Amino acid sequence: SVICGNCGKEYIGETSRALGKRFSEHMKTEGDYITAIGEHIRATGHRCSLDDVKVLGQEDKTIQRKLKEAMQIHKRRPALNRDRGLEIPPVMLQLLSRDPPVM
């Protein structure tokens, strides 16, 4: 998760690569491929640093990592994400949306 240090808007993403490398790609505001974070920085003049990054989980297997990303996007509803990630069946989304049982 990356939270803008100026406005608090959040982005959730996944990567199998080194966090610093992926973060530096997000900071680019010019070129052929600009990420949602780069667009936010360019449009607002806001800044993000590695201090604004929080690792929400780790997963070596690609499909499981993408599923965890999609679940976090569904639960947290980050303002900077362009999409919802991997498509999750509606029945699973209902389970994610329920409050945990009170014991």
GROMACS .gro file of C-alpha atoms in nm:
model
  103
    1SER     CA    1   0.000   0.000   0.000
    2VAL     CA    2   0.121   0.351  -0.081
    3ILE     CA    3  -0.048   0.640   0.097
    4CYS     CA    4   0.008   0.989  -0.040
    5GLY     CA    5   0.194   1.187   0.224
    6ASN     CA    6   0.000   1.502   0.131
    7CYS     CA    7  -0.363   1.397   0.093
    8GLY     CA    8  -0.381   1.044   0.236
    9LYS     CA    9  -0.518   0.882  -0.081
   10GLU     CA   10  -0.414   0.518  -0.105
   11TYR     CA   11  -0.294   0.283  -0.378
   12ILE     CA   12  -0.277  -0.095  -0.339
   13GLY     CA   13  -0.065  -0.304  -0.572
   14GLU     CA   14   0.130  -0.625  -0.593
   15THR     CA   15   0.470  -0.711  -0.729
   16SER     CA   16   0.713  -1.000  -0.730
   17ARG     CA   17   1.006  -0.761  -0.774
   18ALA     CA   18   1.213  -0.565  -0.526
   19LEU     CA   19   0.999  -0.305  -0.349
   20GLY     CA   20   1.245  -0.020  -0.409
   21LYS     CA   21   1.257  -0.090  -0.783
   22ARG     CA   22   0.878  -0.098  -0.814
   23PHE     CA   23   0.843   0.214  -0.602
   24SER     CA   24   1.084   0.407  -0.827
   25GLU     CA   25   0.870   0.311  -1.128
   26HIS     CA   26   0.563   0.452  -0.952
   27MET     CA   27   0.743   0.784  -0.898
   28LYS     CA   28   0.790   0.848  -1.272
   29THR     CA   29   0.567   1.126  -1.401
   30GLU     CA   30   0.681   1.126  -1.767
   31GLY     CA   31   0.721   0.861  -2.036
   32ASP     CA   32   0.524   0.588  -2.209
   33TYR     CA   33   0.391   0.417  -1.896
   34ILE     CA   34   0.288   0.622  -1.597
   35THR     CA   35   0.131   0.444  -1.303
   36ALA     CA   36  -0.171   0.569  -1.110
   37ILE     CA   37   0.062   0.706  -0.843
   38GLY     CA   38   0.270   0.886  -1.106
   39GLU     CA   39  -0.047   1.039  -1.249
   40HIS     CA   40  -0.151   1.155  -0.902
   41ILE     CA   41   0.190   1.314  -0.839
   42ARG     CA   42   0.188   1.486  -1.179
   43ALA     CA   43  -0.169   1.616  -1.138
   44THR     CA   44  -0.135   1.739  -0.779
   45GLY     CA   45   0.234   1.808  -0.718
   46HIS     CA   46   0.215   1.579  -0.415
   47ARG     CA   47   0.510   1.366  -0.309
   48CYS     CA   48   0.548   1.009  -0.184
   49SER     CA   49   0.847   0.844  -0.022
   50LEU     CA   50   0.932   0.491   0.082
   51ASP     CA   51   0.815   0.597   0.429
   52ASP     CA   52   0.464   0.612   0.278
   53VAL     CA   53   0.481   0.244   0.174
   54LYS     CA   54   0.343  -0.038   0.386
   55VAL     CA   55   0.374  -0.406   0.293
   56LEU     CA   56   0.033  -0.562   0.362
   57GLY     CA   57   0.144  -0.920   0.302
   58GLN     CA   58   0.382  -1.145   0.117
   59GLU     CA   59   0.312  -1.429  -0.123
   60ASP     CA   60   0.549  -1.607  -0.360
   61LYS     CA   61   0.280  -1.763  -0.580
   62THR     CA   62   0.147  -1.526  -0.845
   63ILE     CA   63  -0.223  -1.617  -0.842
   64GLN     CA   64  -0.243  -1.613  -0.462
   65ARG     CA   65  -0.063  -1.277  -0.456
   66LYS     CA   66  -0.305  -1.130  -0.710
   67LEU     CA   67  -0.602  -1.268  -0.515
   68LYS     CA   68  -0.472  -1.110  -0.192
   69GLU     CA   69  -0.427  -0.780  -0.377
   70ALA     CA   70  -0.785  -0.793  -0.510
   71MET     CA   71  -0.922  -0.869  -0.163
   72GLN     CA   72  -0.734  -0.572  -0.014
   73ILE     CA   73  -0.862  -0.346  -0.294
   74HIS     CA   74  -1.216  -0.464  -0.226
   75LYS     CA   75  -1.188  -0.414   0.150
   76ARG     CA   76  -0.998  -0.083   0.155
   77ARG     CA   77  -1.135   0.082  -0.163
   78PRO     CA   78  -0.818   0.281  -0.239
   79ALA     CA   79  -0.880   0.609  -0.422
   80LEU     CA   80  -0.576   0.586  -0.651
   81ASN     CA   81  -0.628   0.239  -0.798
   82ARG     CA   82  -0.736   0.232  -1.163
   83ASP     CA   83  -0.894  -0.112  -1.137
   84ARG     CA   84  -0.997  -0.371  -0.881
   85GLY     CA   85  -0.730  -0.626  -0.966
   86LEU     CA   86  -0.815  -0.990  -1.020
   87GLU     CA   87  -1.187  -1.054  -1.062
   88ILE     CA   88  -1.328  -1.213  -0.748
   89PRO     CA   89  -1.654  -1.414  -0.764
   90PRO     CA   90  -1.946  -1.221  -0.609
   91VAL     CA   91  -2.004  -1.488  -0.342
   92MET     CA   92  -1.648  -1.440  -0.214
   93LEU     CA   93  -1.695  -1.061  -0.214
   94GLN     CA   94  -2.005  -1.105   0.002
   95LEU     CA   95  -1.802  -1.305   0.252
   96LEU     CA   96  -1.530  -1.039   0.256
   97SER     CA   97  -1.788  -0.767   0.318
   98ARG     CA   98  -1.947  -0.930   0.619
   99ASP     CA   99  -1.860  -0.824   0.968
  100PRO     CA  100  -1.676  -1.094   1.164
  101PRO     CA  101  -1.898  -1.293   1.400
  102VAL     CA  102  -1.916  -1.167   1.756
  103MET     CA  103  -1.792  -1.423   2.005
   0.00000   0.00000   0.00000
